mmCIF file with all atom_site columns, C-alpha atoms in Angstrom:
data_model
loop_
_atom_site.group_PDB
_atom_site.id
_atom_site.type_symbol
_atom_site.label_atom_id
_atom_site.label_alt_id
_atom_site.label_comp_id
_atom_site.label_asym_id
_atom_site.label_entity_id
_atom_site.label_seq_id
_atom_site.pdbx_PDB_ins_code
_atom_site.Cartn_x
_atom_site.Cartn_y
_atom_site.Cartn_z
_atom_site.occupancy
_atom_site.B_iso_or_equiv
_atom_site.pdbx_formal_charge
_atom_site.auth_seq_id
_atom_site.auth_comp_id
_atom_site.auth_asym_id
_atom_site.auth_atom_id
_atom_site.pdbx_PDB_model_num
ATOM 1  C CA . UNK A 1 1  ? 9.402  26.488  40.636 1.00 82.00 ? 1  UNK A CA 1
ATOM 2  C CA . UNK A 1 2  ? 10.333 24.459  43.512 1.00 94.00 ? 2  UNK A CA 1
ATOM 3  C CA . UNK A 1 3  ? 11.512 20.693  44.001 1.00 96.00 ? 3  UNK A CA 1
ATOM 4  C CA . UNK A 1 4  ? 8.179  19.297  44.100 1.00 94.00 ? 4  UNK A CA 1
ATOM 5  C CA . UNK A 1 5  ? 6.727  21.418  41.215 1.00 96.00 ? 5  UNK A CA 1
ATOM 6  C CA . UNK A 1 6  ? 9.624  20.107  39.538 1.00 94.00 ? 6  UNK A CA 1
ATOM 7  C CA . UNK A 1 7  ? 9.408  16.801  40.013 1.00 95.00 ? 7  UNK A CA 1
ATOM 8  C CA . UNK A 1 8  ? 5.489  16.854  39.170 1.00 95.00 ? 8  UNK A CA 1
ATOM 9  C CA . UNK A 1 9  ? 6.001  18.349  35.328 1.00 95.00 ? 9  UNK A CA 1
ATOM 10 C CA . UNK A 1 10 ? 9.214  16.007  34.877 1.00 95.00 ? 10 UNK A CA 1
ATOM 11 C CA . UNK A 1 11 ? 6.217  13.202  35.812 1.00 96.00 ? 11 UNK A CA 1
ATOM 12 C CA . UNK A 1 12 ? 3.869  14.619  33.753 1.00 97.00 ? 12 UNK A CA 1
ATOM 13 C CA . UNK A 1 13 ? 6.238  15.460  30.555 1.00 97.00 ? 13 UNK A CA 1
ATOM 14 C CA . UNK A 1 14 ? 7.463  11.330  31.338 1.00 97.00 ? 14 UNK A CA 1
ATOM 15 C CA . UNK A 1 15 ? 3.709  9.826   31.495 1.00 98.00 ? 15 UNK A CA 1
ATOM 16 C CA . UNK A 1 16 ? 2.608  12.098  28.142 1.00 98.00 ? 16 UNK A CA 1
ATOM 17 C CA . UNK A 1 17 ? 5.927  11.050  26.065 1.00 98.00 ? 17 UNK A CA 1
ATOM 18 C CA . UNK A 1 18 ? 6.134  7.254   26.899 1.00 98.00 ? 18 UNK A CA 1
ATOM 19 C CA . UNK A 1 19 ? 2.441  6.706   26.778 1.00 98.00 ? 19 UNK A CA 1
ATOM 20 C CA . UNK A 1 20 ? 2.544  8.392   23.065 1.00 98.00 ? 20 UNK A CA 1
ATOM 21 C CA . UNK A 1 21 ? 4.385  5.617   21.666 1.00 98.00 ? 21 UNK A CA 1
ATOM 22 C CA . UNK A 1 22 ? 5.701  8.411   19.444 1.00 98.00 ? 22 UNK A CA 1
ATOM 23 C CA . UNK A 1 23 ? 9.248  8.415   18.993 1.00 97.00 ? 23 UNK A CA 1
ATOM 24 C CA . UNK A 1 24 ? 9.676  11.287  18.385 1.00 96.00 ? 24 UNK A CA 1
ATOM 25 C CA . UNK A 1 25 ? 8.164  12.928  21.787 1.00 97.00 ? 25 UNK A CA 1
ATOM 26 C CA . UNK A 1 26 ? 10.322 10.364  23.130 1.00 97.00 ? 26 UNK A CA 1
ATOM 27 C CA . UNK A 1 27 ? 13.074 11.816  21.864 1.00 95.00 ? 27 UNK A CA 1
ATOM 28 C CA . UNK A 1 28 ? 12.355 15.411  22.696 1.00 95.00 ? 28 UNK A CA 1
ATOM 29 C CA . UNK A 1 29 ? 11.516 14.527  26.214 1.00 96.00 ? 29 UNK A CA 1
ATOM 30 C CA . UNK A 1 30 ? 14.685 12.139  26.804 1.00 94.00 ? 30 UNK A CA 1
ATOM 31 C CA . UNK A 1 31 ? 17.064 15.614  25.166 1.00 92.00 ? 31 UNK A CA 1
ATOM 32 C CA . UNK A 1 32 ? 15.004 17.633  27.837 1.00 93.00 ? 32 UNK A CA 1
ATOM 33 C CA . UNK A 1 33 ? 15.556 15.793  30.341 1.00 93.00 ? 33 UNK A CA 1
ATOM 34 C CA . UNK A 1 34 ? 18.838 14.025  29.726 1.00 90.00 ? 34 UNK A CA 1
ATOM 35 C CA . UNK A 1 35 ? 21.113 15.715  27.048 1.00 82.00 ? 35 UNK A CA 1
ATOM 36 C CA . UNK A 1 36 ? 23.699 13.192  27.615 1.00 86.00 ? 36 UNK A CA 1
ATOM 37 C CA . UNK A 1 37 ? 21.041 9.835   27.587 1.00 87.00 ? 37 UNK A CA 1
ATOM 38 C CA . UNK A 1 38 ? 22.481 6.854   26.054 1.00 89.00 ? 38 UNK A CA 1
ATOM 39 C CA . UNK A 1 39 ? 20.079 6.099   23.525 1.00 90.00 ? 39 UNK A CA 1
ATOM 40 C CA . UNK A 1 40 ? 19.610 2.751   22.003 1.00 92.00 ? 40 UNK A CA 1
ATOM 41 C CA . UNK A 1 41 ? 21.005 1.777   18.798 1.00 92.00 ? 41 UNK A CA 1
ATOM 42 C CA . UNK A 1 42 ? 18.723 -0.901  18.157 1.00 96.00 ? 42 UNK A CA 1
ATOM 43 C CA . UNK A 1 43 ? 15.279 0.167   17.513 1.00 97.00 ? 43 UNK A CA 1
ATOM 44 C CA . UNK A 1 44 ? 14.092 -3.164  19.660 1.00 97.00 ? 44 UNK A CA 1
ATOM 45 C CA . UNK A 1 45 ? 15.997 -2.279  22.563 1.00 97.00 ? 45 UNK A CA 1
ATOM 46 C CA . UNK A 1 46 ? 14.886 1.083   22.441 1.00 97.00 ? 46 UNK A CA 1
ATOM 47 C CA . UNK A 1 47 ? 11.127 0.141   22.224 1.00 98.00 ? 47 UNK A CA 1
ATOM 48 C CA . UNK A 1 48 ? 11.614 -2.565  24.672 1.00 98.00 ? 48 UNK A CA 1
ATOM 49 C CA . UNK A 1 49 ? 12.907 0.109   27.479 1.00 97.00 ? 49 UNK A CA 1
ATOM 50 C CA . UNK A 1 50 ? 9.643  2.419   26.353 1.00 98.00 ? 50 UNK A CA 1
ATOM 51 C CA . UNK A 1 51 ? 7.242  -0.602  26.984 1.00 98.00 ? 51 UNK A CA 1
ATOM 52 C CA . UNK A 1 52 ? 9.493  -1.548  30.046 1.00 98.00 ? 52 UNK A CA 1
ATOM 53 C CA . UNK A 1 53 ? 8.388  1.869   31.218 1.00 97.00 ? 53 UNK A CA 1
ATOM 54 C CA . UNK A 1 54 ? 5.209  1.766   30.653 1.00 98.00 ? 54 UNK A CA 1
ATOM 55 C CA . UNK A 1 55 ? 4.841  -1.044  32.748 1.00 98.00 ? 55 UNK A CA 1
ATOM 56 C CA . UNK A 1 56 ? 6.221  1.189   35.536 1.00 97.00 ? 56 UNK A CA 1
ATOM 57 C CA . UNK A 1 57 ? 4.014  4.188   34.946 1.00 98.00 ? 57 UNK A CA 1
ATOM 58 C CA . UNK A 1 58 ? 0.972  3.572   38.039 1.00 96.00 ? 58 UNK A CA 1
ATOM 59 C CA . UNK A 1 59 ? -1.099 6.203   36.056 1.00 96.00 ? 59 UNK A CA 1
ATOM 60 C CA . UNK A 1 60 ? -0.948 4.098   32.712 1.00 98.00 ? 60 UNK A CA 1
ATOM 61 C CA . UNK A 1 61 ? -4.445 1.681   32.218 1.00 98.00 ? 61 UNK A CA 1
ATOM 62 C CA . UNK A 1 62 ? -4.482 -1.698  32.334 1.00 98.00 ? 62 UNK A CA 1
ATOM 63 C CA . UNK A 1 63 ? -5.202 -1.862  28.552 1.00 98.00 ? 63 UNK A CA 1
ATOM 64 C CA . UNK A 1 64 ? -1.824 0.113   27.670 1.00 98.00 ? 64 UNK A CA 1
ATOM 65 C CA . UNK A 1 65 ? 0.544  -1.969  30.397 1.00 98.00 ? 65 UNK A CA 1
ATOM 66 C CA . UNK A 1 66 ? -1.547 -4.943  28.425 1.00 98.00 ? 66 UNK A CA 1
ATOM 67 C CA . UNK A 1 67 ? -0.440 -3.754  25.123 1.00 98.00 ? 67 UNK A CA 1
ATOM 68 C CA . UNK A 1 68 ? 3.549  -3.569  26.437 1.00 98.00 ? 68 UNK A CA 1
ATOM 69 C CA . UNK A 1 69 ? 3.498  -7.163  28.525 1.00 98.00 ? 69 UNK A CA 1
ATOM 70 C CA . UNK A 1 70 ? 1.957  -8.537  24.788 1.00 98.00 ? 70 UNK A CA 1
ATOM 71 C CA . UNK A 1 71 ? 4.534  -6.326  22.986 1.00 98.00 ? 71 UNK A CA 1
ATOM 72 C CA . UNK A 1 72 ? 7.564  -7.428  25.199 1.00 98.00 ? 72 UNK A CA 1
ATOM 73 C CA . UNK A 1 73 ? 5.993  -11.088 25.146 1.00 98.00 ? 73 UNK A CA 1
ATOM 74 C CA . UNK A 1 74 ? 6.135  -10.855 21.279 1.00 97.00 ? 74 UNK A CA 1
ATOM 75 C CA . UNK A 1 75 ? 9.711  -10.040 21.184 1.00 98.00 ? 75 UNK A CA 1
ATOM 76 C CA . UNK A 1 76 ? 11.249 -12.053 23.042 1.00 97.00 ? 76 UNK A CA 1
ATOM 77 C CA . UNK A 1 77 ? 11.501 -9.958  26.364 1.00 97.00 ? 77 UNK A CA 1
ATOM 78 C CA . UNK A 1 78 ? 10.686 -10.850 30.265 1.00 91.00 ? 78 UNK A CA 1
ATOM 79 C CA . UNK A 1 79 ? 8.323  -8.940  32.116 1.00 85.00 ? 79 UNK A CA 1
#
């Protein structure tokens, strides 16, 4: 697999994780990726980085980069 086959599944195995919401496929994909990833201790910081994300992802819809500004809103966080 080359560079840019590479970099498509790591983009695909991101987008499919994140936009889950499912911590655990969060998880999984952050060990793939990133054995040594610095993970959160806090449960809000941890879901505020996933929504932080989310915002970043240009494949993710307007209604679930809606659903992260309201979360982060919610919480206390900037966009």
């Amino acid at each position: 697999m080359d560079t840019k086959e590479k970099m498509k599944q790591f983009v695909k195995d991101r987008n499919k994780a994140i936009l889950s919401l499912d911590k655990d496929k969060i998880m999984k994909y952050i060990t793939k990726y990133n054995k040594d990833a610095s993970i959160p201790s806090e449960e809000i910081v941890f879901w505020a980085g996933v929504h932080k994300a989310i915002l970043g992802i240009i494949s993710a819809t307007e209604e679930q980069k809606e659903y992260s500004r309201k979360w982060l809103r919610e919480n206390g966080f900037r966009l």
